[in-house]
Short mmCIF file of C-alpha atoms in Angstrom, two decimals:
data_model
loop_
_atom_site.label_atom_id
_atom_site.label_comp_id
_atom_site.label_asym_id
_atom_site.label_seq_id
_atom_site.Cartn_x
_atom_site.Cartn_y
_atom_site.Cartn_z
CA UNK A 1 -131.15 -54.07 160.85
CA UNK A 2 -132.42 -51.26 163.07
CA UNK A 3 -132.89 -48.42 160.63
CA UNK A 4 -134.41 -45.65 162.76
CA UNK A 5 -135.57 -44.95 166.28
CA UNK A 6 -138.07 -42.13 166.85
CA UNK A 7 -138.73 -41.19 170.50
CA UNK A 8 -141.23 -38.62 171.79
CA UNK A 9 -141.88 -37.57 175.37
CA UNK A 10 -140.06 -40.44 177.03
CA UNK A 11 -138.24 -39.72 180.33
CA UNK A 12 -135.97 -36.74 179.56
CA UNK A 13 -136.32 -37.01 175.78
CA UNK A 14 -138.64 -34.45 174.19
CA UNK A 15 -138.29 -35.44 170.53
CA UNK A 16 -135.44 -37.51 169.15
CA UNK A 17 -134.89 -39.34 165.89
CA UNK A 18 -131.79 -41.43 165.28
CA UNK A 19 -131.03 -43.12 161.95
CA UNK A 20 -128.65 -46.03 162.46
CA UNK A 21 -126.41 -47.58 159.81
CA UNK A 22 -125.02 -51.03 158.97
CA UNK A 23 -121.74 -51.90 160.64
CA UNK A 24 -120.46 -50.72 164.03
CA UNK A 25 -122.50 -47.86 165.54
CA UNK A 26 -121.10 -46.32 168.73
CA UNK A 27 -122.88 -44.07 171.22
CA UNK A 28 -120.81 -42.12 173.68
CA UNK A 29 -121.44 -39.36 176.19
CA UNK A 30 -120.87 -38.49 179.78
CA UNK A 31 -122.40 -40.56 182.55
CA UNK A 32 -126.04 -39.55 183.06
CA UNK A 33 -126.40 -38.00 179.61
CA UNK A 34 -129.14 -40.45 178.69
CA UNK A 35 -127.45 -43.31 176.83
CA UNK A 36 -129.39 -45.91 178.84
CA UNK A 37 -132.63 -44.06 178.05
CA UNK A 38 -132.19 -44.93 174.38
CA UNK A 39 -132.02 -48.61 175.31
CA UNK A 40 -135.02 -48.22 177.64
CA UNK A 41 -137.01 -46.67 174.79
CA UNK A 42 -135.94 -49.41 172.37
CA UNK A 43 -136.82 -52.07 174.93
CA UNK A 44 -140.24 -50.42 175.40
CA UNK A 45 -141.14 -50.57 171.69
CA UNK A 46 -139.90 -54.19 171.59
CA UNK A 47 -142.23 -55.15 174.43
CA UNK A 48 -139.49 -55.79 176.98
CA UNK A 49 -140.32 -55.29 180.62
CA UNK A 50 -138.45 -52.34 182.07
CA UNK A 51 -139.13 -49.09 183.88
CA UNK A 52 -142.70 -48.48 184.98
CA UNK A 53 -142.63 -44.68 184.59
CA UNK A 54 -141.50 -43.74 181.09
CA UNK A 55 -143.66 -40.77 180.06
CA UNK A 56 -141.90 -37.41 180.26
CA UNK A 57 -143.21 -35.21 183.06
CA UNK A 58 -146.01 -32.95 181.84
CA UNK A 59 -146.76 -35.00 178.70
CA UNK A 60 -150.02 -36.86 178.09
CA UNK A 61 -148.29 -39.83 176.48
CA UNK A 62 -144.94 -41.09 175.30
CA UNK A 63 -144.33 -42.76 171.96
CA UNK A 64 -141.55 -44.82 170.40
CA UNK A 65 -141.32 -45.91 166.76
CA UNK A 66 -138.66 -48.36 165.57
CA UNK A 67 -138.07 -49.10 161.89
CA UNK A 68 -136.23 -52.24 160.80
CA UNK A 69 -134.99 -53.31 157.38
CA UNK A 70 -135.75 -56.98 156.69
CA UNK A 71 -134.07 -59.34 154.28
CA UNK A 72 -136.25 -61.59 152.12
CA UNK A 73 -135.35 -64.64 154.27
CA UNK A 74 -135.78 -62.95 157.65
CA UNK A 75 -137.72 -65.16 160.13
CA UNK A 76 -139.95 -62.21 161.08
CA UNK A 77 -141.86 -62.66 157.80
CA UNK A 78 -143.17 -66.04 158.97
CA UNK A 79 -144.27 -64.61 162.32
CA UNK A 80 -146.13 -61.75 160.62
CA UNK A 81 -147.83 -64.21 158.27
CA UNK A 82 -149.02 -66.29 161.23
CA UNK A 83 -150.66 -63.29 162.91
CA UNK A 84 -152.11 -61.89 159.68
CA UNK A 85 -149.93 -58.78 159.42
CA UNK A 86 -148.62 -57.78 155.97
CA UNK A 87 -144.84 -57.68 155.63
CA UNK A 88 -142.32 -56.24 153.25
CA UNK A 89 -138.78 -54.94 153.20
CA UNK A 90 -139.52 -52.63 156.14
CA UNK A 91 -140.98 -53.40 159.57
CA UNK A 92 -142.45 -50.56 161.63
CA UNK A 93 -143.11 -51.04 165.35
CA UNK A 94 -144.97 -48.32 167.23
CA UNK A 95 -145.91 -48.27 170.90
CA UNK A 96 -147.58 -45.62 173.04
CA UNK A 97 -147.58 -45.31 176.81
CA UNK A 98 -150.17 -42.99 178.41
CA UNK A 99 -149.37 -41.12 181.61
CA UNK A 100 -151.87 -43.45 183.34
CA UNK A 101 -149.74 -46.42 182.28
CA UNK A 102 -151.90 -47.80 179.44
CA UNK A 103 -149.84 -49.26 176.61
CA UNK A 104 -150.93 -49.62 172.97
CA UNK A 105 -148.85 -51.16 170.18
CA UNK A 106 -148.94 -51.48 166.39
CA UNK A 107 -146.98 -53.61 163.94
CA UNK A 108 -147.10 -52.19 160.41
CA UNK A 109 -150.21 -50.18 161.45
CA UNK A 110 -151.97 -53.29 162.83
CA UNK A 111 -152.87 -53.36 166.54
CA UNK A 112 -151.00 -56.04 168.46
CA UNK A 113 -150.13 -57.16 171.96
CA UNK A 114 -146.93 -56.79 173.92
CA UNK A 115 -146.45 -60.54 173.59
CA UNK A 116 -146.31 -60.19 169.79
CA UNK A 117 -143.68 -57.47 170.15
CA UNK A 118 -141.60 -59.70 172.41
CA UNK A 119 -141.86 -62.58 169.95
CA UNK A 120 -140.69 -60.34 167.11
CA UNK A 121 -137.90 -58.87 169.24
CA UNK A 122 -136.28 -62.29 169.65
CA UNK A 123 -135.46 -62.17 165.94
CA UNK A 124 -134.72 -58.45 165.69
CA UNK A 125 -132.48 -57.35 168.56
CA UNK A 126 -130.02 -59.06 170.86
CA UNK A 127 -128.86 -57.13 173.93
CA UNK A 128 -125.72 -57.92 175.92
CA UNK A 129 -124.48 -56.23 179.03
CA UNK A 130 -122.85 -57.02 182.34
CA UNK A 131 -126.21 -57.54 184.04
CA UNK A 132 -128.16 -58.90 181.10
CA UNK A 133 -130.32 -61.93 181.84
CA UNK A 134 -131.84 -62.15 178.34
CA UNK A 135 -128.74 -63.23 176.44
CA UNK A 136 -125.54 -65.15 177.08
CA UNK A 137 -125.78 -64.98 180.87
CA UNK A 138 -129.11 -66.82 180.85
CA UNK A 139 -128.17 -70.49 181.29
CA UNK A 140 -131.59 -71.54 180.02
CA UNK A 141 -130.52 -70.47 176.52
CA UNK A 142 -127.08 -72.09 176.49
CA UNK A 143 -128.29 -75.36 175.00
CA UNK A 144 -129.96 -73.55 172.09
CA UNK A 145 -126.80 -71.51 171.51
CA UNK A 146 -124.66 -74.65 171.42
CA UNK A 147 -127.11 -76.32 169.03
CA UNK A 148 -126.94 -73.28 166.74
CA UNK A 149 -123.16 -73.35 166.90
CA UNK A 150 -123.04 -77.07 166.08
CA UNK A 151 -125.79 -76.83 163.41
CA UNK A 152 -127.82 -79.57 165.09
CA UNK A 153 -131.10 -78.78 163.35
CA UNK A 154 -131.57 -82.22 161.77
CA UNK A 155 -130.58 -84.04 164.94
CA UNK A 156 -132.99 -81.91 166.96
CA UNK A 157 -135.84 -82.63 164.56
CA UNK A 158 -135.16 -86.38 164.59
CA UNK A 159 -134.98 -86.36 168.41
CA UNK A 160 -138.23 -84.42 168.65
CA UNK A 161 -140.04 -86.83 166.31
CA UNK A 162 -138.71 -89.83 168.25
CA UNK A 163 -139.70 -88.29 171.59
CA UNK A 164 -143.24 -87.56 170.42
CA UNK A 165 -143.57 -91.11 169.08
CA UNK A 166 -142.29 -92.45 172.39
CA UNK A 167 -144.71 -90.26 174.31
CA UNK A 168 -147.60 -91.41 172.15
CA UNK A 169 -146.67 -95.08 172.60
CA UNK A 170 -146.35 -94.65 176.37
CA UNK A 171 -149.67 -92.82 176.54
CA UNK A 172 -151.39 -95.58 174.55
CA UNK A 173 -149.98 -98.27 176.85
CA UNK A 174 -150.94 -96.37 180.00
CA UNK A 175 -154.46 -95.82 178.71
CA UNK A 176 -154.87 -99.49 177.81
CA UNK A 177 -153.49 -100.60 181.20
CA UNK A 178 -155.81 -98.22 183.05
CA UNK A 179 -158.78 -99.45 181.03
CA UNK A 180 -157.89 -103.11 181.65
CA UNK A 181 -157.46 -102.44 185.39
CA UNK A 182 -160.83 -100.72 185.55
CA UNK A 183 -162.55 -103.59 183.74
CA UNK A 184 -160.85 -106.16 185.98
CA UNK A 185 -162.09 -104.32 189.06
CA UNK A 186 -165.68 -104.77 187.89
CA UNK A 187 -165.18 -108.05 186.03
CA UNK A 188 -167.29 -110.10 188.48
CA UNK A 189 -170.16 -107.63 188.25
CA UNK A 190 -169.87 -107.43 184.45
CA UNK A 191 -169.98 -111.21 184.02
CA UNK A 192 -172.96 -111.55 186.38
CA UNK A 193 -174.79 -108.68 184.64
CA UNK A 194 -174.04 -110.10 181.21
CA UNK A 195 -175.31 -113.53 182.31
CA UNK A 196 -178.59 -111.92 183.41
CA UNK A 197 -178.93 -109.92 180.21
CA UNK A 198 -178.06 -112.79 177.91
CA UNK A 199 -180.41 -115.08 179.87
CA UNK A 200 -183.21 -112.60 179.28
CA UNK A 201 -182.18 -112.12 175.62
CA UNK A 202 -184.32 -109.03 175.14
CA UNK A 203 -184.70 -107.71 171.62
CA UNK A 204 -185.12 -104.07 170.51
CA UNK A 205 -188.74 -102.90 170.80
CA UNK A 206 -189.82 -105.96 172.77
CA UNK A 207 -190.84 -103.98 175.87
CA UNK A 208 -193.37 -101.92 173.90
CA UNK A 209 -194.79 -105.02 172.20
CA UNK A 210 -195.15 -106.83 175.55
CA UNK A 211 -196.81 -103.81 177.09
CA UNK A 212 -199.37 -103.63 174.24
CA UNK A 213 -200.07 -107.37 174.43
CA UNK A 214 -200.49 -107.18 178.22
CA UNK A 215 -202.93 -104.29 177.95
CA UNK A 216 -204.96 -106.16 175.34
CA UNK A 217 -205.19 -109.33 177.45
CA UNK A 218 -206.15 -107.31 180.52
CA UNK A 219 -208.89 -105.57 178.53
CA UNK A 220 -210.09 -108.88 177.06
CA UNK A 221 -210.43 -110.36 180.52
CA UNK A 222 -212.69 -107.50 181.59
CA UNK A 223 -215.11 -107.52 178.57
CA UNK A 224 -215.10 -111.14 177.48
CA UNK A 225 -218.12 -112.05 179.72
CA UNK A 226 -220.30 -109.30 178.27
CA UNK A 227 -219.41 -110.26 174.69
CA UNK A 228 -220.27 -113.92 175.37
CA UNK A 229 -223.63 -112.94 176.90
CA UNK A 230 -224.38 -110.73 173.88
CA UNK A 231 -223.37 -113.58 171.60
CA UNK A 232 -225.73 -116.04 173.33
CA UNK A 233 -228.63 -113.55 173.08
CA UNK A 234 -228.09 -113.05 169.34
CA UNK A 235 -227.53 -116.64 168.17
CA UNK A 236 -230.01 -119.48 167.47
CA UNK A 237 -230.92 -119.82 171.12
CA UNK A 238 -231.69 -116.11 171.18
CA UNK A 239 -232.76 -113.40 168.72
CA UNK A 240 -231.69 -115.24 165.60
CA UNK A 241 -233.79 -118.32 166.48
CA UNK A 242 -236.80 -116.23 167.44
CA UNK A 243 -236.66 -114.18 164.20
CA UNK A 244 -236.29 -117.37 162.20
CA UNK A 245 -239.38 -118.81 163.92
CA UNK A 246 -241.27 -115.56 163.28
CA UNK A 247 -240.41 -115.71 159.57
CA UNK A 248 -241.66 -119.31 159.35
CA UNK A 249 -244.92 -118.37 161.05
CA UNK A 250 -245.44 -115.31 158.83
CA UNK A 251 -244.67 -117.32 155.68
CA UNK A 252 -247.44 -119.68 156.65
CA UNK A 253 -249.85 -116.79 157.15
CA UNK A 254 -248.75 -114.78 154.10
CA UNK A 255 -251.03 -116.65 151.65
CA UNK A 256 -254.14 -115.48 153.43
CA UNK A 257 -252.88 -111.95 154.06
CA UNK A 258 -253.18 -110.81 150.45
CA UNK A 259 -249.60 -109.39 150.38
CA UNK A 260 -249.94 -107.36 153.53
CA UNK A 261 -247.05 -109.33 155.13
CA UNK A 262 -244.61 -109.19 152.19
CA UNK A 263 -242.89 -106.03 153.32
CA UNK A 264 -242.52 -107.37 156.85
CA UNK A 265 -241.05 -110.63 155.56
CA UNK A 266 -238.57 -108.72 153.38
CA UNK A 267 -237.43 -106.62 156.35
CA UNK A 268 -237.07 -109.66 158.58
CA UNK A 269 -235.03 -111.43 155.90
CA UNK A 270 -232.73 -108.40 155.67
CA UNK A 271 -232.49 -108.33 159.47
CA UNK A 272 -231.42 -111.98 159.56
CA UNK A 273 -228.68 -111.23 157.02
CA UNK A 274 -227.36 -108.26 159.07
CA UNK A 275 -227.67 -110.23 162.26
CA UNK A 276 -225.67 -113.09 160.77
CA UNK A 277 -222.85 -110.64 159.88
CA UNK A 278 -222.85 -109.17 163.36
CA UNK A 279 -222.74 -112.63 164.93
CA UNK A 280 -219.73 -113.56 162.76
CA UNK A 281 -217.87 -110.41 163.86
CA UNK A 282 -218.63 -111.18 167.50
CA UNK A 283 -217.41 -114.73 166.98
CA UNK A 284 -214.13 -113.34 165.52
CA UNK A 285 -213.70 -111.00 168.46
CA UNK A 286 -214.26 -113.85 170.89
CA UNK A 287 -211.64 -115.90 169.03
CA UNK A 288 -209.13 -113.04 169.32
CA UNK A 289 -209.86 -112.54 173.01
CA UNK A 290 -209.45 -116.19 173.75
CA UNK A 291 -206.11 -116.73 175.65
CA UNK A 292 -204.68 -118.99 178.26
CA UNK A 293 -204.63 -117.18 181.65
CA UNK A 294 -201.04 -118.32 182.10
CA UNK A 295 -200.08 -116.41 178.92
CA UNK A 296 -200.91 -113.09 180.62
CA UNK A 297 -198.83 -114.15 183.58
CA UNK A 298 -195.89 -115.08 181.29
CA UNK A 299 -196.19 -111.78 179.40
CA UNK A 300 -196.20 -109.72 182.59
CA UNK A 301 -193.28 -111.68 184.02
CA UNK A 302 -191.06 -110.98 180.98
CA UNK A 303 -192.18 -107.35 180.73
CA UNK A 304 -191.35 -106.75 184.40
CA UNK A 305 -188.02 -108.56 184.00
CA UNK A 306 -186.96 -106.22 181.15
CA UNK A 307 -188.05 -103.15 183.09
CA UNK A 308 -186.32 -104.39 186.24
CA UNK A 309 -182.95 -104.80 184.47
CA UNK A 310 -183.40 -101.39 182.86
CA UNK A 311 -183.86 -99.80 186.30
CA UNK A 312 -180.97 -101.77 187.74
CA UNK A 313 -178.54 -100.53 185.09
CA UNK A 314 -180.13 -97.07 184.82
CA UNK A 315 -180.96 -97.33 181.12
CA UNK A 316 -184.20 -97.25 179.18
CA UNK A 317 -185.91 -100.60 178.48
CA UNK A 318 -185.15 -100.19 174.77
CA UNK A 319 -181.41 -99.87 175.65
CA UNK A 320 -181.25 -103.23 177.46
CA UNK A 321 -180.25 -105.23 174.31
CA UNK A 322 -177.49 -102.68 173.50
CA UNK A 323 -176.29 -102.82 177.10
CA UNK A 324 -175.77 -106.55 176.78
CA UNK A 325 -173.75 -105.97 173.62
CA UNK A 326 -171.63 -103.27 175.29
CA UNK A 327 -170.85 -105.49 178.28
CA UNK A 328 -169.95 -108.33 175.96
CA UNK A 329 -167.50 -106.03 174.09
CA UNK A 330 -165.93 -104.92 177.39
CA UNK A 331 -165.38 -108.46 178.55
CA UNK A 332 -164.07 -109.49 175.13
CA UNK A 333 -161.63 -106.58 175.34
CA UNK A 334 -160.55 -107.77 178.78
CA UNK A 335 -160.03 -111.27 177.48
CA UNK A 336 -157.93 -109.85 174.64
CA UNK A 337 -156.23 -107.14 176.71
CA UNK A 338 -153.19 -109.15 177.71
CA UNK A 339 -152.29 -109.79 174.10
CA UNK A 340 -152.94 -106.13 173.25
CA UNK A 341 -150.85 -104.98 176.22
CA UNK A 342 -148.02 -107.22 175.07
CA UNK A 343 -148.13 -105.59 171.63
CA UNK A 344 -148.27 -102.08 173.15
CA UNK A 345 -145.33 -102.83 175.44
CA UNK A 346 -143.33 -104.04 172.46
CA UNK A 347 -144.23 -100.88 170.50
CA UNK A 348 -143.17 -98.72 173.43
CA UNK A 349 -139.82 -100.51 173.71
CA UNK A 350 -139.22 -99.90 170.00
CA UNK A 351 -140.13 -96.20 170.40
CA UNK A 352 -137.91 -95.85 173.49
CA UNK A 353 -135.02 -97.47 171.67
CA UNK A 354 -135.48 -95.10 168.72
CA UNK A 355 -135.54 -92.08 171.06
CA UNK A 356 -132.53 -93.38 172.97
CA UNK A 357 -130.61 -93.71 169.70
CA UNK A 358 -131.47 -90.19 168.52
CA UNK A 359 -130.84 -88.65 171.95
CA UNK A 360 -127.42 -90.32 172.17
CA UNK A 361 -126.52 -89.04 168.70
CA UNK A 362 -127.55 -85.54 169.76
CA UNK A 363 -125.59 -85.79 173.02
CA UNK A 364 -122.48 -86.94 171.16
CA UNK A 365 -122.84 -84.07 168.67
CA UNK A 366 -123.26 -81.58 171.51
CA UNK A 367 -120.14 -82.82 173.26
CA UNK A 368 -118.17 -82.53 170.03
CA UNK A 369 -119.52 -79.02 169.42
CA UNK A 370 -118.80 -78.09 173.05
CA UNK A 371 -115.11 -78.99 172.65
CA UNK A 372 -114.91 -76.98 169.45
CA UNK A 373 -116.64 -74.00 171.08
CA UNK A 374 -114.32 -74.17 174.10
CA UNK A 375 -111.27 -74.09 171.84
CA UNK A 376 -112.67 -71.20 169.82
CA UNK A 377 -113.50 -69.14 172.94
CA UNK A 378 -110.10 -69.84 174.48
CA UNK A 379 -108.45 -68.61 171.28
CA UNK A 380 -110.43 -65.37 171.56
CA UNK A 381 -109.57 -64.88 175.24
CA UNK A 382 -105.81 -64.65 174.68
CA UNK A 383 -105.88 -61.31 172.78
CA UNK A 384 -108.27 -60.03 175.45
CA UNK A 385 -105.54 -60.57 178.08
CA UNK A 386 -107.33 -63.56 179.60
CA UNK A 387 -105.05 -66.32 178.40
CA UNK A 388 -104.94 -67.89 181.88
CA UNK A 389 -108.72 -68.18 182.11
CA UNK A 390 -110.55 -71.39 181.24
CA UNK A 391 -113.89 -71.53 179.45
CA UNK A 392 -115.88 -74.77 179.55
CA UNK A 393 -119.14 -75.81 177.93
CA UNK A 394 -120.62 -78.40 180.25
CA UNK A 395 -122.94 -81.06 178.82
CA UNK A 396 -124.61 -83.09 181.56
CA UNK A 397 -127.63 -85.35 181.89
CA UNK A 398 -131.01 -83.67 182.42
CA UNK A 399 -133.45 -84.87 185.06
CA UNK A 400 -135.98 -85.85 182.41
CA UNK A 401 -136.05 -86.62 178.70
CA UNK A 402 -137.58 -84.08 176.35
CA UNK A 403 -138.14 -83.08 172.76
CA UNK A 404 -134.64 -81.54 172.71
CA UNK A 405 -132.86 -84.52 174.15
CA UNK A 406 -131.68 -85.34 177.63
CA UNK A 407 -128.87 -82.82 178.11
CA UNK A 408 -128.29 -79.73 180.22
CA UNK A 409 -125.81 -77.27 178.73
CA UNK A 410 -124.08 -74.57 180.79
CA UNK A 411 -121.24 -72.18 180.00
CA UNK A 412 -118.79 -72.05 182.91
CA UNK A 413 -115.50 -70.23 183.51
CA UNK A 414 -112.52 -70.34 185.80
CA UNK A 415 -110.60 -67.06 185.85
CA UNK A 416 -107.31 -68.61 186.98
CA UNK A 417 -105.71 -72.06 186.67
CA UNK A 418 -106.72 -74.29 189.55
CA UNK A 419 -109.61 -72.03 190.53
CA UNK A 420 -113.07 -73.60 190.67
CA UNK A 421 -115.26 -73.08 187.64
CA UNK A 422 -118.78 -71.77 187.79
CA UNK A 423 -121.47 -69.80 185.95
CA UNK A 424 -120.29 -66.76 184.01
CA UNK A 425 -122.25 -64.23 186.07
CA UNK A 426 -121.00 -65.55 189.43
CA UNK A 427 -117.32 -66.21 188.77
CA UNK A 428 -116.15 -63.36 186.54
CA UNK A 429 -115.69 -59.75 187.66
CA UNK A 430 -117.19 -56.90 185.66
CA UNK A 431 -114.27 -56.47 183.26
CA UNK A 432 -113.66 -60.20 182.97
CA UNK A 433 -117.32 -60.85 182.35
CA UNK A 434 -117.37 -58.31 179.53
CA UNK A 435 -114.48 -60.01 177.82
CA UNK A 436 -115.89 -63.50 178.31
CA UNK A 437 -119.19 -62.40 176.79
CA UNK A 438 -117.47 -60.76 173.87
CA UNK A 439 -115.27 -63.77 173.15
CA UNK A 440 -118.28 -66.06 173.32
CA UNK A 441 -120.32 -63.76 171.13
CA UNK A 442 -117.57 -63.61 168.51
CA UNK A 443 -117.52 -67.42 168.34
CA UNK A 444 -121.29 -67.75 168.19
CA UNK A 445 -121.90 -64.94 165.71
CA UNK A 446 -121.41 -67.13 162.62
CA UNK A 447 -124.29 -69.32 163.73
CA UNK A 448 -126.63 -66.36 164.06
CA UNK A 449 -127.88 -63.71 161.71
CA UNK A 450 -130.51 -61.14 160.93
CA UNK A 451 -130.44 -59.48 164.36
CA UNK A 452 -129.08 -56.17 165.56
CA UNK A 453 -126.60 -56.85 168.35
CA UNK A 454 -126.38 -54.27 171.15
CA UNK A 455 -123.56 -54.13 173.71
CA UNK A 456 -124.31 -51.93 176.70
CA UNK A 457 -120.99 -50.81 178.21
CA UNK A 458 -119.62 -54.31 177.74
CA UNK A 459 -116.12 -52.78 177.69
CA UNK A 460 -116.41 -51.39 181.22
CA UNK A 461 -113.39 -52.17 183.37
CA UNK A 462 -110.92 -52.65 180.50
CA UNK A 463 -108.53 -50.20 178.89
CA UNK A 464 -105.42 -49.85 176.80
CA UNK A 465 -104.52 -52.76 174.54
CA UNK A 466 -107.37 -54.86 175.96
CA UNK A 467 -109.92 -52.18 175.09
CA UNK A 468 -108.43 -52.04 171.60
CA UNK A 469 -108.81 -55.83 171.29
CA UNK A 470 -112.42 -55.50 172.46
CA UNK A 471 -113.07 -52.81 169.83
CA UNK A 472 -111.52 -54.87 167.06
CA UNK A 473 -113.72 -57.83 167.89
CA UNK A 474 -116.78 -55.63 167.96
CA UNK A 475 -115.75 -54.27 164.59
CA UNK A 476 -115.33 -57.82 163.29
CA UNK A 477 -118.81 -58.73 164.51
CA UNK A 478 -120.21 -55.74 162.62
CA UNK A 479 -118.67 -56.65 159.27
CA UNK A 480 -121.65 -58.75 158.21
CA UNK A 481 -124.41 -57.08 160.19
CA UNK A 482 -125.21 -54.28 162.58
CA UNK A 483 -123.74 -53.75 166.04
CA UNK A 484 -124.67 -50.92 168.43
CA UNK A 485 -122.25 -50.21 171.27
CA UNK A 486 -122.79 -47.90 174.24
CA UNK A 487 -119.24 -47.26 175.41
CA UNK A 488 -116.98 -45.14 177.60
CA UNK A 489 -113.84 -46.55 175.97
CA UNK A 490 -112.05 -44.25 173.47
CA UNK A 491 -110.34 -47.28 171.88
CA UNK A 492 -113.73 -48.86 171.14
CA UNK A 493 -115.29 -45.57 170.01
CA UNK A 494 -112.42 -44.96 167.60
CA UNK A 495 -113.19 -48.21 165.74
CA UNK A 496 -116.83 -47.33 165.16
CA UNK A 497 -117.97 -46.72 161.60
CA UNK A 498 -120.74 -44.37 162.77
CA UNK A 499 -120.56 -42.25 165.92
CA UNK A 500 -123.24 -40.44 167.96
CA UNK A 501 -122.82 -38.42 171.11
CA UNK A 502 -125.58 -38.37 173.72
CA UNK A 503 -125.91 -34.93 175.34
CA UNK A 504 -127.97 -33.62 178.24
CA UNK A 505 -129.17 -30.01 178.41
CA UNK A 506 -130.89 -28.05 181.17
CA UNK A 507 -132.95 -25.04 180.06
CA UNK A 508 -135.11 -23.19 182.62
CA UNK A 509 -134.92 -26.12 185.00
CA UNK A 510 -136.08 -28.55 182.29
CA UNK A 511 -133.67 -31.38 181.47
CA UNK A 512 -133.66 -32.93 177.99
CA UNK A 513 -131.42 -35.43 176.26
CA UNK A 514 -130.45 -35.42 172.58
CA UNK A 515 -128.32 -37.55 170.28
CA UNK A 516 -125.94 -35.78 167.89
CA UNK A 517 -124.32 -37.50 164.88
CA UNK A 518 -120.61 -36.64 164.75
CA UNK A 519 -118.62 -35.64 161.71
CA UNK A 520 -114.88 -36.31 161.54
CA UNK A 521 -113.85 -33.17 163.47
CA UNK A 522 -116.50 -33.57 166.15
CA UNK A 523 -115.61 -37.22 166.47
CA UNK A 524 -111.95 -36.37 167.18
CA UNK A 525 -113.07 -33.94 169.89
CA UNK A 526 -115.38 -36.55 171.46
CA UNK A 527 -112.65 -39.20 171.57
CA UNK A 528 -110.26 -36.60 172.95
CA UNK A 529 -112.80 -35.79 175.69
CA UNK A 530 -113.02 -39.48 176.52
CA UNK A 531 -109.22 -39.56 176.81
CA UNK A 532 -108.59 -36.37 178.77
CA UNK A 533 -111.87 -35.24 180.35
CA UNK A 534 -113.71 -31.95 180.04
CA UNK A 535 -110.64 -29.97 178.97
CA UNK A 536 -109.69 -31.01 175.47
CA UNK A 537 -106.06 -30.33 174.70
CA UNK A 538 -104.14 -30.52 171.46
CA UNK A 539 -102.32 -33.51 172.86
CA UNK A 540 -105.64 -35.24 173.47
CA UNK A 541 -106.75 -34.50 169.92
CA UNK A 542 -103.50 -35.93 168.61
CA UNK A 543 -104.02 -39.06 170.67
CA UNK A 544 -107.57 -39.31 169.36
CA UNK A 545 -106.35 -39.08 165.78
CA UNK A 546 -103.83 -41.83 166.50
CA UNK A 547 -106.62 -44.12 167.70
CA UNK A 548 -108.71 -43.67 164.57
CA UNK A 549 -108.14 -46.28 161.82
CA UNK A 550 -105.88 -45.01 159.10
CA UNK A 551 -107.18 -45.24 155.54
#
C-alpha cells in the first residue's frame, strides 16, 4: 500500500506531503490544477520514463519520496534480498533530479539504479488510464494476466522445464551432428595422418633420446681415429712394451749397481701399473664408440621423421605420440557417431513429445480460462451500460515455441453485435475503453494482490447511472486493497472513502499546486462543485449529499 508521497520542487509543486489510506482514495480538482503532476511525481520515484523537465523553475533539484507498507509475504522482500537491501514492514523510495537532469535514487537509504526502481514498481503500483501502455492495453501482458486468472503456475513451470529439456536435447544433437560433419570433412586427411603417425609409432621423449644418441655417434666418428692412435702408442707395441723392456734391462743391471737403480725400478713398476689402467679405460672408450655406420644413418632417419611430422602438424616433437592418440579418438568417435546420433535423436523426440504434452495441457487450460474470463467480463459490462458489447480473449498459436508455451493471448472487443472485433485501444472510444478496462480489472483483481491500483480519469466520458456503476466497481476493488482514482465524476468521488482536492494557486506570478484533505463539509462542497460548476448552490449541496453513501 502507498502510505505517503512527499514531493519537493517538482514542476509547480513547492512542498507537498500526502498520506494515503487503505480503500478507495479519490483526487479531484479542476482541470489544470495539478492532478497529473502527482502521478508524474509518483512515476518519477518509481523509475518510470516520463517528462524530461521535472524540477521546479528556480530550484537546484527536485525530490520525491514514496513510502509503502509491505505485508510479510510481499514479493518485494525477495527482490530486496537479491540486491542486498534490508527490508521490513516499510519500504522507502527516494529519488532526486538535479536541474541539469542528473538522477539519483535510494531504496531504504541504499543507492540504486532506475532499473531497480522499475523492477520494484511492477509489484508496488499498477496504473490504468485511457492511454496507458503499461497495463491492460499492452497486449504483451495479456498472456500473463490470463495465466494469473487461471492460476496456471504449475502448468507454466512444467512447460518451462519441458522446454528447457527439449532445448538442451536439441542443442546436444546439433552439436554432435556438427562435430560429426566436421570430422567427416577431414576424414581422409585424418586417416592418412593417423596411418603415418601409427607407422612411425613414436614414444614420449624419443626425440630427445635420438638427438643425444646422434650427437654421440657424430662425436665418436670425429675422435675415434685419435683415440686408436693413442691406444697403439701406449700398448705393447708402443710405450708399454718399451717400458717393459727397460725394466728387464735394468733388472739385469741392478745387481752391479749397488741399489742405485732400485728407486728407478720402483717408479717404472708404478708407471706400468698406471699405464695399464689408462690403457683399459681407453679400450672401454673405444668399445663404447664402436658402432655400425648404418646405425647413425638409421638414427638420423627416425629423428628427422619425428621432427618432420611435428612440423607438418604444427606440434612439438614430444606431442607427436599424443597427436596420434587424439586422431585415433576422433576417428573412433566418427565410427561411433551414427549410433550416438541415433540415441540423441531418440532423446530429442522424447523431449519434444514431453514439451508437446505440457504445452497442449497449458493451451487447453488457457482456452478454458479464456471462456471463463469472457463470461465474467461480459457480466460486468451489463451494469456499465455495455450489454451489447462483446469481449473476447483470443488464444492463438505463436510463431515459435517458448518457455511459456506456444500461445498468443490478446483481449479483443466488439462494441456492437456484428461489428468486427479488435484490440481494446483501437476499437473502443474513450468512454467505452474506460468501462472495458474497469470490467476487465474487476475480473482480474482476485488473481492479483499487494499492489496499489491507480485509475487516471478512467471514468471520463461516462455519467449518471453508468458513472455510479463505475464508482461502485472501483469501491469493490478497494475493499481488499488500495485504489487511487483521479476523477472528474461526482458519482465516483462520492463513493470514495478518502477524498483530496488538488488546488492551484498563483501568488506574485508564481504558480503552485497543493493537495488538501477534505472533511465531510468540504467534501460536500467539492462534489457540489463537480455537479454545478464554480457557483455552489444549496441545490447542488443537496444533490451532493444524496450521492454520498448513507450510513
